[in-house]
Coordinates of C-alpha atoms (C1' of nucleotides) in Angstrom, one line a residue:
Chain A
X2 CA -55.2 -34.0 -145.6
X3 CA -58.3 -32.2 -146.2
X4 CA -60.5 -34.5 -144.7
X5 CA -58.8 -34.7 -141.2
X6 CA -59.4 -31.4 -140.6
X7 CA -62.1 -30.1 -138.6
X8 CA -63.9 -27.7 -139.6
X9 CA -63.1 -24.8 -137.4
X10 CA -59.4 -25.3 -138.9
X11 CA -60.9 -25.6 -142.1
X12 CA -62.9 -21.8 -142.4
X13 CA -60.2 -20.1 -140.1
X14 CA -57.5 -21.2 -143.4
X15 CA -60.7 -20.4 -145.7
X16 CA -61.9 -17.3 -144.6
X17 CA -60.8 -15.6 -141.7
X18 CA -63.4 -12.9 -141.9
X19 CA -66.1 -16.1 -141.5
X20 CA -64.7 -17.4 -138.6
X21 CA -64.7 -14.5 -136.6
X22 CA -67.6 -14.9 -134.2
X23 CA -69.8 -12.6 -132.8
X24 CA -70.2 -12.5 -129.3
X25 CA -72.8 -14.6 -127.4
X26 CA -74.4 -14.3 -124.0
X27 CA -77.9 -15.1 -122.2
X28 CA -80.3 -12.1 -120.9
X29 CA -83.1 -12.8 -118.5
X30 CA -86.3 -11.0 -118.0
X31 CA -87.1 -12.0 -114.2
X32 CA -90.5 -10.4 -113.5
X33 CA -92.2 -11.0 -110.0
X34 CA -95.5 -9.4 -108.5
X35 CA -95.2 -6.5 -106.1
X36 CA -97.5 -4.3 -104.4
X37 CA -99.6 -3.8 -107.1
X38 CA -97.6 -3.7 -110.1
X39 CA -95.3 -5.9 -112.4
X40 CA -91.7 -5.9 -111.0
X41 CA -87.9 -6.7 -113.0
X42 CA -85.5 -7.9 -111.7
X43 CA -81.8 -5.9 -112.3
X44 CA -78.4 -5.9 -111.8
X45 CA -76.0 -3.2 -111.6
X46 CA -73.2 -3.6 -113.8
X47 CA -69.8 -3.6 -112.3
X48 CA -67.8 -3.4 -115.4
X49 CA -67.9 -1.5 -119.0
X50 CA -70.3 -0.9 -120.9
X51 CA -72.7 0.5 -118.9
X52 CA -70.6 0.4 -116.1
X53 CA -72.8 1.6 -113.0
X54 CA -76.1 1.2 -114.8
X55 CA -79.2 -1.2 -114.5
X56 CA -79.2 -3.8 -116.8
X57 CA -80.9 -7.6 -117.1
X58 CA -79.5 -10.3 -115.5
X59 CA -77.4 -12.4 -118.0
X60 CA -73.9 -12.9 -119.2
X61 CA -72.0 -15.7 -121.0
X62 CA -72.5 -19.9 -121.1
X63 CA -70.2 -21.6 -119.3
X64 CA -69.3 -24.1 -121.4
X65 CA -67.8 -26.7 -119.0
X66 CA -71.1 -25.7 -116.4
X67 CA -73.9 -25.4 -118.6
X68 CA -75.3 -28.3 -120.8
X69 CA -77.8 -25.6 -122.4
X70 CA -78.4 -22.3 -123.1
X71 CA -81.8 -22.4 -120.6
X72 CA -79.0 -23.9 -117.8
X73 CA -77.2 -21.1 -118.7
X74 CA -80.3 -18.7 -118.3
X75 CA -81.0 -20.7 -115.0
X76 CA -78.1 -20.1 -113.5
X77 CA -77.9 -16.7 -114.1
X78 CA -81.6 -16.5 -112.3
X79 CA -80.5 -18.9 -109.0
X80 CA -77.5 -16.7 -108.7
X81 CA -79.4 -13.5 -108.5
X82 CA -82.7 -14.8 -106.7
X83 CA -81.8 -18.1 -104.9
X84 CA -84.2 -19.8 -107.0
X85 CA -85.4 -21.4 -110.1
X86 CA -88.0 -19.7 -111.1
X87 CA -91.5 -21.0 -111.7
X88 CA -91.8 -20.5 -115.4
X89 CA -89.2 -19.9 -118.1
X90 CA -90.0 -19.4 -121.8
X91 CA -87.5 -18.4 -124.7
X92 CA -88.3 -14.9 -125.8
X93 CA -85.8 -14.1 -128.6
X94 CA -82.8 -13.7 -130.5
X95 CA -81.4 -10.3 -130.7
X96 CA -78.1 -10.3 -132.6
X97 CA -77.0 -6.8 -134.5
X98 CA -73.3 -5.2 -134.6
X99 CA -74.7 -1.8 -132.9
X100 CA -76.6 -2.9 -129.7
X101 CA -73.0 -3.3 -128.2
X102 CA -70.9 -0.3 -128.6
X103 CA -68.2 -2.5 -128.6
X104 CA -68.8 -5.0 -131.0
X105 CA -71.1 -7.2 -132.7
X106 CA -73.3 -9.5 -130.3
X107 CA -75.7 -11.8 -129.5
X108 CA -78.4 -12.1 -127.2
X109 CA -80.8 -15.1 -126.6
X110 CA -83.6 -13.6 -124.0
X111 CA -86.0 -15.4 -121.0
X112 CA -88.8 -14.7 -119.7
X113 CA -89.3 -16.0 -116.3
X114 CA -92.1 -15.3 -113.9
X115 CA -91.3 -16.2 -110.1
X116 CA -93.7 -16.0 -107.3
X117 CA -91.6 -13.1 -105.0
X118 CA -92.2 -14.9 -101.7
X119 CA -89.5 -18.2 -102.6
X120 CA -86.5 -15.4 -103.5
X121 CA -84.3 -16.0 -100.9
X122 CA -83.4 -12.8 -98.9
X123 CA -80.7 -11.3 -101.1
X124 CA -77.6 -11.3 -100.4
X125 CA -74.5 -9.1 -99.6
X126 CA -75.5 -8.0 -103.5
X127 CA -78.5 -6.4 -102.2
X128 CA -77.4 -3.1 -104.1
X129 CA -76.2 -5.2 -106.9
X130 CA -79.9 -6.9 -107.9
X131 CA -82.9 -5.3 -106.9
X132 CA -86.4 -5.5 -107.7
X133 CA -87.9 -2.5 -109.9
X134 CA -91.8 -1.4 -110.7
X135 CA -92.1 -1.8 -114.4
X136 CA -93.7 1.7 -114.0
X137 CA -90.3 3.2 -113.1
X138 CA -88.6 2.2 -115.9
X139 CA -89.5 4.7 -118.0
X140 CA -87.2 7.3 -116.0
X141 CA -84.5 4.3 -116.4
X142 CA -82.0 4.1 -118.7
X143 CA -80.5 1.0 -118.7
X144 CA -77.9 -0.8 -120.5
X145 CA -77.6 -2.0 -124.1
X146 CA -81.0 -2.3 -125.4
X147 CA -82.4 -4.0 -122.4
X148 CA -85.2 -1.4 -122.2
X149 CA -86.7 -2.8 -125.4
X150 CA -86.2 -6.1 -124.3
X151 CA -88.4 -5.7 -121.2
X152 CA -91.2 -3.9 -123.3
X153 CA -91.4 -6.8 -125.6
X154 CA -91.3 -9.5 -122.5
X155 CA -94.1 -7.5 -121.1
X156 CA -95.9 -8.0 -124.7
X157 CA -95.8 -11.2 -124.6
X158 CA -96.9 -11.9 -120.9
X159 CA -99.5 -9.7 -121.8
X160 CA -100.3 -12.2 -125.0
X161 CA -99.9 -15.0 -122.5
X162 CA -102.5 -13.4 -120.0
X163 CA -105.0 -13.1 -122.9
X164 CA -105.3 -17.1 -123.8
X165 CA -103.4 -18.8 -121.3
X166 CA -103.0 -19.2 -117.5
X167 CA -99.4 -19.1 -118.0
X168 CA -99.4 -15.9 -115.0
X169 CA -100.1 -18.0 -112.4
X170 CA -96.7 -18.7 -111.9
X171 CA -96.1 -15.1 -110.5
X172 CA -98.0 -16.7 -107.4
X173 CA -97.3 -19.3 -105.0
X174 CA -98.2 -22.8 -104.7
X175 CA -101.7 -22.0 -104.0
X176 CA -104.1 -18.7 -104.7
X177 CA -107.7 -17.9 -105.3
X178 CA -109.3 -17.1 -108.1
X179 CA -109.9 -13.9 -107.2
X180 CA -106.5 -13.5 -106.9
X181 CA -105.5 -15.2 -110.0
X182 CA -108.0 -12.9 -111.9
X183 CA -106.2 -9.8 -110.0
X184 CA -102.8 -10.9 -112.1
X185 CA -104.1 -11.2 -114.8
X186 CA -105.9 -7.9 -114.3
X187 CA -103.0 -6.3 -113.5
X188 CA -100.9 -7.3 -116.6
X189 CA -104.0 -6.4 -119.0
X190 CA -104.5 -3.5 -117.1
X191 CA -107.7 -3.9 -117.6
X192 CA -111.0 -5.2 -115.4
X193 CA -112.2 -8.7 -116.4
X194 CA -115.6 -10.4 -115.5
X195 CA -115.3 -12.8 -113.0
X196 CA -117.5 -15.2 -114.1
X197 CA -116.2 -15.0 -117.6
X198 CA -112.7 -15.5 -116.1
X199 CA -113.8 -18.4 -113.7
X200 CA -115.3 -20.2 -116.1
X201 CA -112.1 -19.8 -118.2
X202 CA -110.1 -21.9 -114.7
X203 CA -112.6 -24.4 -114.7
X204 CA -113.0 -25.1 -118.9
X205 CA -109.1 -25.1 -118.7
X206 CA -108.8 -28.4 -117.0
X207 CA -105.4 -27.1 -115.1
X208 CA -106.4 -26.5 -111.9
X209 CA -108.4 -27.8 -108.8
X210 CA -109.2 -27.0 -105.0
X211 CA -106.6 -27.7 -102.4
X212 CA -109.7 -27.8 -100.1
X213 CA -108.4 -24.8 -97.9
X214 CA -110.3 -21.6 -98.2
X215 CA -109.6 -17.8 -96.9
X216 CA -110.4 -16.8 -94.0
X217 CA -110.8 -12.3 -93.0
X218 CA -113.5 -10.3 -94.1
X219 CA -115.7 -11.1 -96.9
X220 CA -117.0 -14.4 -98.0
X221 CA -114.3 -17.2 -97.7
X222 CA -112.0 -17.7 -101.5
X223 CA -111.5 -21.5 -102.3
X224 CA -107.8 -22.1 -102.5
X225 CA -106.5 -23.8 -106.1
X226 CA -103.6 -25.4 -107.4
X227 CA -102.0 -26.4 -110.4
X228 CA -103.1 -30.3 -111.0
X229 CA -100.1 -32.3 -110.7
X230 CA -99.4 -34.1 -114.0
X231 CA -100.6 -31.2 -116.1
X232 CA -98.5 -28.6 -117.2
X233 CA -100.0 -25.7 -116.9
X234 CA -98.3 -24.2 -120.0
X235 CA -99.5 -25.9 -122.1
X236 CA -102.5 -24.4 -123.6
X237 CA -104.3 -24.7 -126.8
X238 CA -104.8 -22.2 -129.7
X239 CA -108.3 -21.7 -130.7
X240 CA -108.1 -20.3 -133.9
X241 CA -108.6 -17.0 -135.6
X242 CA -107.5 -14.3 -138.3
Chain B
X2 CA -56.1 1.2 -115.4
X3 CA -59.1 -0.6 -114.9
X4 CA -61.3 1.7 -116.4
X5 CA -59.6 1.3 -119.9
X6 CA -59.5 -2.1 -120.4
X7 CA -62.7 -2.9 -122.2
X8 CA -64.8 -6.1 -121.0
X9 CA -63.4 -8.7 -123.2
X10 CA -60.2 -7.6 -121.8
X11 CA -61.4 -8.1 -118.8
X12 CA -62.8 -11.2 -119.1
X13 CA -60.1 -13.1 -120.7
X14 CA -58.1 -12.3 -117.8
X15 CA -61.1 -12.7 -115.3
X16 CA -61.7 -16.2 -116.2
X17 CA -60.7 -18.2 -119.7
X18 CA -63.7 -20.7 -119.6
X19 CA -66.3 -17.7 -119.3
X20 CA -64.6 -16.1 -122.5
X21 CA -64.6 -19.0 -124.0
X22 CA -67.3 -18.6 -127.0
X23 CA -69.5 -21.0 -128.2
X24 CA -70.1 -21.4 -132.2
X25 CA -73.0 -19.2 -133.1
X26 CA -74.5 -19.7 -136.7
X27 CA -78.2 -19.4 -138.5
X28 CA -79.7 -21.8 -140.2
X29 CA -83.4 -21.5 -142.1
X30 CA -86.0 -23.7 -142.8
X31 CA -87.4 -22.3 -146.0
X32 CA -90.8 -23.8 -147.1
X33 CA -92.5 -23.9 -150.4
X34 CA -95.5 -25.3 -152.1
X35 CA -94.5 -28.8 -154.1
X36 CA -96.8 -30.7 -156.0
X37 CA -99.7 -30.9 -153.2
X38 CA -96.9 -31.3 -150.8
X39 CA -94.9 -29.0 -148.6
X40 CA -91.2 -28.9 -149.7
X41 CA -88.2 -27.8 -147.4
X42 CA -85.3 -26.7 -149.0
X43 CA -81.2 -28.6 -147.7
X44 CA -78.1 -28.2 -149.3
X45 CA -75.5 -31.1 -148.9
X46 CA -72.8 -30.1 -146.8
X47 CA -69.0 -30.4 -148.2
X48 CA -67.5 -30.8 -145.3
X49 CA -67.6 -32.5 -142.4
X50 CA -69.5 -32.7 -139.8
X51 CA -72.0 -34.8 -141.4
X52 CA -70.2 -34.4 -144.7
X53 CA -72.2 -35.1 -147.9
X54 CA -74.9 -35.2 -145.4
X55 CA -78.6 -32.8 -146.2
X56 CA -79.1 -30.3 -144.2
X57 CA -80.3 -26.6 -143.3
X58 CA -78.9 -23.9 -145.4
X59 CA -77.2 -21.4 -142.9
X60 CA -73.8 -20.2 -141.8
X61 CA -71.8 -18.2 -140.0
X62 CA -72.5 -14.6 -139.5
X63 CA -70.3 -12.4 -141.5
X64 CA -69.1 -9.5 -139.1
X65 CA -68.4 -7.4 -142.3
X66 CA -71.5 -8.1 -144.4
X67 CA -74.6 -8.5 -141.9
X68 CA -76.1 -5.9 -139.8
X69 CA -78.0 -8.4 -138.1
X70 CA -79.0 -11.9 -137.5
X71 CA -81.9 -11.8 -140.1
X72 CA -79.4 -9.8 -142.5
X73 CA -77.6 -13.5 -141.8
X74 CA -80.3 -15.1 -142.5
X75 CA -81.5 -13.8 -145.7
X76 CA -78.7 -13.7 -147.2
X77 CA -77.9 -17.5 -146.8
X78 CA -81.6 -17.9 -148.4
X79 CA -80.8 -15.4 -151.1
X80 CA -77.5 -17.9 -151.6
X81 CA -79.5 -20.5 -152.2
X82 CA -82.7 -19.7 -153.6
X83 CA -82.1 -16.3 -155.2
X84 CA -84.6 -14.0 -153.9
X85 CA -85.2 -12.8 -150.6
X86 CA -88.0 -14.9 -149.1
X87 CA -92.0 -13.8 -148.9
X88 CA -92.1 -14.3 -145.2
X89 CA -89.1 -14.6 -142.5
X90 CA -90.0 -15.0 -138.7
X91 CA -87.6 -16.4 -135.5
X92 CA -88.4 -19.4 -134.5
X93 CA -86.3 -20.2 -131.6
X94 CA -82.7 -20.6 -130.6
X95 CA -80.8 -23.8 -129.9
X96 CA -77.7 -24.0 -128.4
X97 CA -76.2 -27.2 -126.1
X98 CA -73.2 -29.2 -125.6
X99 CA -74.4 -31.8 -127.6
X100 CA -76.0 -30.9 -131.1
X101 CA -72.4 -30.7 -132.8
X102 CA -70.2 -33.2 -132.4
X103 CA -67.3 -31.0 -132.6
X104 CA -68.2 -28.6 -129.5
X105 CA -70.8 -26.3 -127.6
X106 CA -73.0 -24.8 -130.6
X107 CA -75.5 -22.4 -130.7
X108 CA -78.0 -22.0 -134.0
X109 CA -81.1 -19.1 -134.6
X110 CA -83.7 -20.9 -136.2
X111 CA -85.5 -19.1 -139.2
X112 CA -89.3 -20.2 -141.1
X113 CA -89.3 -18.6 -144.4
X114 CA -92.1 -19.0 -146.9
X115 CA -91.3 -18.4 -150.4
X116 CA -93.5 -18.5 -153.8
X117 CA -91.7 -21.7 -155.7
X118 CA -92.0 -19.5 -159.0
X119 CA -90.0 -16.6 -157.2
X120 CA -87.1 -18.6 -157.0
X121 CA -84.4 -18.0 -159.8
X122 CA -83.7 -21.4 -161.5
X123 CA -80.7 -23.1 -159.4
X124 CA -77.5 -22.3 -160.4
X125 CA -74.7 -24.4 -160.8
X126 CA -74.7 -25.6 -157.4
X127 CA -78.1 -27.4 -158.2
X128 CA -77.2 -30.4 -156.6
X129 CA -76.0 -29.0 -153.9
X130 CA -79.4 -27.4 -152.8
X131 CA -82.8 -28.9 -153.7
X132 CA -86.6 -29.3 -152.5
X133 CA -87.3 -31.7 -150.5
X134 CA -91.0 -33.1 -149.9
X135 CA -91.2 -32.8 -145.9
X136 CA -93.1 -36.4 -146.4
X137 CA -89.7 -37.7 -147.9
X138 CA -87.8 -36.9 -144.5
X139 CA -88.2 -39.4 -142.5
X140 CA -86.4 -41.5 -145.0
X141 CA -83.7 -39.7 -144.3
X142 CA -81.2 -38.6 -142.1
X143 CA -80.1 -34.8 -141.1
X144 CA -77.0 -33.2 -140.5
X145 CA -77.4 -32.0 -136.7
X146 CA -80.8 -31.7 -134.9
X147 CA -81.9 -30.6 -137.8
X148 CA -84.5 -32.9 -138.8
X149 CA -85.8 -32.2 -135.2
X150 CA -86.0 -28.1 -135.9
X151 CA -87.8 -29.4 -139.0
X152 CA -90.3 -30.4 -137.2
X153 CA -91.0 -27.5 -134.8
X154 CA -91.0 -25.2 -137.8
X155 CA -93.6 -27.3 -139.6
X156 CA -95.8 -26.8 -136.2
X157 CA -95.6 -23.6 -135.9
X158 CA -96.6 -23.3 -139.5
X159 CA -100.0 -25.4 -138.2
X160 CA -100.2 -22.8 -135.3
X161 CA -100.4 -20.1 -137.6
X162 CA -102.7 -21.9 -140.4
X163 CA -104.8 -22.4 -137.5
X164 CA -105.6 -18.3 -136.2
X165 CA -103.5 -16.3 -139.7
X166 CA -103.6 -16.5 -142.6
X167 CA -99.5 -16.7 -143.3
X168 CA -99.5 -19.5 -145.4
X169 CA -100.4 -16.9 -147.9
X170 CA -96.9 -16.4 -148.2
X171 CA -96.7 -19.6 -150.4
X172 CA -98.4 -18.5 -153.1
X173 CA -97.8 -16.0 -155.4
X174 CA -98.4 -11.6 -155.8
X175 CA -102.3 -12.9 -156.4
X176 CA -104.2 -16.0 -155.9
X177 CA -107.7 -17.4 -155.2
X178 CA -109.3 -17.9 -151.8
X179 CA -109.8 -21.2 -153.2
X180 CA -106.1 -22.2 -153.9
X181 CA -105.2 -20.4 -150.0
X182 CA -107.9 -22.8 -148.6
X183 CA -106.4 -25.9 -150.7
X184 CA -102.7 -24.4 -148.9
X185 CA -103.8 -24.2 -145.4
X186 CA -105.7 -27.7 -146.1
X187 CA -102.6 -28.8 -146.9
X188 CA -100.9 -27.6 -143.8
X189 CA -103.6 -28.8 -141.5
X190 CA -104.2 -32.1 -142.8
X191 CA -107.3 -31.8 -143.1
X192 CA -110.7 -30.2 -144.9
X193 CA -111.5 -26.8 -144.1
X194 CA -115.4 -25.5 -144.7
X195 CA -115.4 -23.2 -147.6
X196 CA -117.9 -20.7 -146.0
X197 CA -115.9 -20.3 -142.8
X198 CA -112.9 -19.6 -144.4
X199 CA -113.9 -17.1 -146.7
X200 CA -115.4 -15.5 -144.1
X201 CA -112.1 -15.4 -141.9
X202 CA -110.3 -14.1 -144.9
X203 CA -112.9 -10.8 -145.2
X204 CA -113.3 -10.6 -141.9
X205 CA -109.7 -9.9 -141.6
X206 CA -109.7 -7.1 -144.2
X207 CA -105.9 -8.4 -145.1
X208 CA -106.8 -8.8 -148.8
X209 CA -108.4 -7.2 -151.6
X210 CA -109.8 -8.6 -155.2
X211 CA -107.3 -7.8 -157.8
X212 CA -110.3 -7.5 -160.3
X213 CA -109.3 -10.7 -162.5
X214 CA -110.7 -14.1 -162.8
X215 CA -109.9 -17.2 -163.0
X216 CA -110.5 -19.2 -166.5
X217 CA -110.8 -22.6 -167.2
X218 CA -113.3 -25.4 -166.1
X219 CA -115.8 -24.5 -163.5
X220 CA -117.0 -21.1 -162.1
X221 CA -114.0 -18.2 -162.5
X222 CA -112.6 -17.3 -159.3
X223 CA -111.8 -14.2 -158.2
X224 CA -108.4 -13.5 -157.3
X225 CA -107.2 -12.1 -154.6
X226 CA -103.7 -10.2 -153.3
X227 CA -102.7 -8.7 -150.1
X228 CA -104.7 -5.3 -149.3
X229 CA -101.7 -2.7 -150.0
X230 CA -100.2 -0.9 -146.8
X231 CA -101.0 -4.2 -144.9
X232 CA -99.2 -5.9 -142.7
X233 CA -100.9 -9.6 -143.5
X234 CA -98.4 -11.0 -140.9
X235 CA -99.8 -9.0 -138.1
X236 CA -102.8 -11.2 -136.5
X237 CA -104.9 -10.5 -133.4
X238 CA -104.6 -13.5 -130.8
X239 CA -108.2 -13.8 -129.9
X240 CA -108.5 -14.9 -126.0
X241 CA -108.7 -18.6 -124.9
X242 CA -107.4 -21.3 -122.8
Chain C
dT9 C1' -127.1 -31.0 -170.3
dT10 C1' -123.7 -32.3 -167.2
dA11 C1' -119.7 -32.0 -164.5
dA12 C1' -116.9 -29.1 -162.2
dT13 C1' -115.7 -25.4 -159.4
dA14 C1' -116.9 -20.8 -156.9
dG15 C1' -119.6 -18.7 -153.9
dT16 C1' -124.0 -17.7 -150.7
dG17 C1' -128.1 -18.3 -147.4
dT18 C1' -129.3 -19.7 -143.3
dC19 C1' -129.9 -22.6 -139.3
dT20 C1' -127.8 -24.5 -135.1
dC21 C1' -124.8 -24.7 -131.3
dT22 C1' -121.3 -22.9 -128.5
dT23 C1' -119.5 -19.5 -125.8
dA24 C1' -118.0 -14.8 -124.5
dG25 C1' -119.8 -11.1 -122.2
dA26 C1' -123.0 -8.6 -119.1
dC27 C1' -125.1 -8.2 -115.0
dA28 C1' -128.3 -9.4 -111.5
dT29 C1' -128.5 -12.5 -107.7
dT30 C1' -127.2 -15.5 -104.0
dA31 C1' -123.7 -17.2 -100.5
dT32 C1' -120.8 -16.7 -96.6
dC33 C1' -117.8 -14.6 -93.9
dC34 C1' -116.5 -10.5 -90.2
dT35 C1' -117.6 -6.8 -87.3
Chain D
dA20 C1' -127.9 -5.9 -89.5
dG21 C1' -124.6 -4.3 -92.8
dG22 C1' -120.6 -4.4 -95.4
dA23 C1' -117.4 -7.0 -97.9
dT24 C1' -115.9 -10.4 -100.8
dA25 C1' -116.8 -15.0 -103.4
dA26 C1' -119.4 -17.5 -106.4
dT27 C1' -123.6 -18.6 -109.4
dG28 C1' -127.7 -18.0 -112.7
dT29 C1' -129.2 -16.6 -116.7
dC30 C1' -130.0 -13.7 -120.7
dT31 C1' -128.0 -11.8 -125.0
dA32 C1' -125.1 -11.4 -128.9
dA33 C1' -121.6 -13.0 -131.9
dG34 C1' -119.5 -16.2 -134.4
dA35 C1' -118.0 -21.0 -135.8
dG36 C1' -119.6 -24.9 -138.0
dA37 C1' -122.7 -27.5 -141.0
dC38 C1' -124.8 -28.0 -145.2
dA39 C1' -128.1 -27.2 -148.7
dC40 C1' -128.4 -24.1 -152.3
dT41 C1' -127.3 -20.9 -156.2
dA42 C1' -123.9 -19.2 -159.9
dT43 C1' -120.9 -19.5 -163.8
dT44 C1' -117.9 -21.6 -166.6
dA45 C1' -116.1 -25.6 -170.2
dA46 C1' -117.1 -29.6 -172.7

DNA sequence: TTAATAGTGTCTCTTAGACATTATCCT
DNA sequence: AGGATAATGTCTAAGAGACACTATTAA
């Protein structure tokens, strides 16, 4: 009886070659702030393909655990880094039958930025995830087609830093806008004007004093935070071709 | 020997739930010009879930036939429509617990624009895929979340009628600035200033005269195509929060 | 001639960008 | 006082928006 049948039952009789599904799993670009410079998070892989490389921290939903790909994605970041990180945003879909040697397969990618100092120390997988410059990837080769992947996270945060505040996740709860304006700096790789970039904070709406300011050498910063109710990523598109 | 098994191997034996795959398919939401409406294009689903139900055309990727997710994708449009669409971009990916009643489920969104002209008269299966106004929807109900991904495409189709000129993909090879302004009027709900967009369409040096005018009532309009070699879908985000 | 549609001239207002200046700390 | 860093004042240039105006056709 036709109609009793689900549908899985129903291709696998119609066409085998139909049902045959490609694999699926979650990657996640995890980039922090180090000394200086952009920094991914990786994972050494313990098992084929790539056994022994770097690759991006990831791997397959757990359908009774996750309720979501993004829990999946989460997950995957709290085991590696202790945390959730402070912002998460879909990337894309890579799906292809070469980027796996073994197969056809899947990718849905994150990017998440965290602020470094909430990572809990790592644990005994210190030499299993580790923190790298962005710079030294290019002597990297890691797995699959994770290289790629990272370039175009980097893109977009790079898109992100241009019309959104969106990088102030990669510090803490509270920063200067000094400091703020030495992110985004660093992602453009590229000096800004300060009072082109201040006046960016303040006409955004998303932030306000905490009150505290800096204290060491130099004229004291005023500390900001995010305003609570507002999220922060949301930011508007002003036009243009 | 370890080494030989390969991961899926591995995995099975590992642990059964994290093998355990969720349903990956494709589906598109393919837009067209109507009658001074946007129309979406559904098929009506023969079997269950949400039997005799509209919804997205998509499937299942074919392991044999695709080289990739778009491959997929395009060639459930070119199922249903006949051609290969104008303009194809990601939109996101879905995947939860919930959105199929059956099981965990996973779905690549596609936007495609298409030229309504392009599109080979429907075959026999012509009422099994049709144009839908996107005003008519909300009269209706959806297989899936599908009326929901609707939704989001149709945004992101403001987003980029707001800073590129993409929309362009709806007409036809040539068409006048005036009939792209009534498209992206249409997409915005609301008037646009002549002057300012004709000047965002020169300024972006995407399109060229094709030489020909217009006839009929009024003063001829020039027509205009895409500037050979282009890229008309590549846009410069210019700055702003 | 009039209605209709295409296309331009030009003014205003906003805002990015540049950069000089002031403010406030430490040593 | 002097160096360092934070923050502001203010001028300029570019461009969006508004809208009146001109241009070219069919009826």
């Amino acid at each position: 009886m036709i109609s009793a049948m689900n549908e899985r039952e129903f291709l696998k009789q119609y066409d085998k070659s139909a049902f045959e599904q490609p694999m699926f799993s979650v990657d996640n670009v995890v980039l922090t702030l180090g000394k200086g410079e952009l920094e991914v998070l990786l994972v050494k892989r313990g098992e084929h393909p790539f056994k022994d490389c770097w690759g991006l921290p990831g791997g397959f939903v757990d359908l009774e655990k996750d309720q979501s790909i993004e829990s999946t994605a989460l997950r995957k970041i709290k085991e590696k880094t202790g945390v959730e990180p402070d912002y998460i945003e879909q990337l894309e879909t890579i799906g292809n039958a070469t980027r796996d040697p073994r197969d056809w397969s899947i990718t849905t990618v994150f990017t998440a930025l965290i602020a470094k100092q909430r990572c809990t120390p790592t644990d005994e997988n210190v030499v299993l995830a580790n923190w790298f410059a962005v710079s030294e990837l290019s002597a990297m080769t890691l797995a699959f087609d994770h290289t790629k992947i990272i370039q175009r996270a980097l893109k977009r945060l790079r898109d992100r830093a241009t019309y959104s505040l969106v990088p102030c996740a990669l510090l803490g709860e509270k920063f200067t806008l000094s400091e703020l304006q030495k992110v985004h700096e660093l992602i453009l790789g590229k000096k800004l004007e300060a009072k082109v970039f201040r006046r960016r904070v303040e006409n955004s709406g998303q932030f306000e004093e905490t009150g505290e300011m800096t204290s060491g050498r130099g004229r004291p910063a005023a500390y900001y935070r995010l305003r609570s109710g507002t999220d922060a990523f949301n930011f508007e598109f002003i036009r243009t071709v």
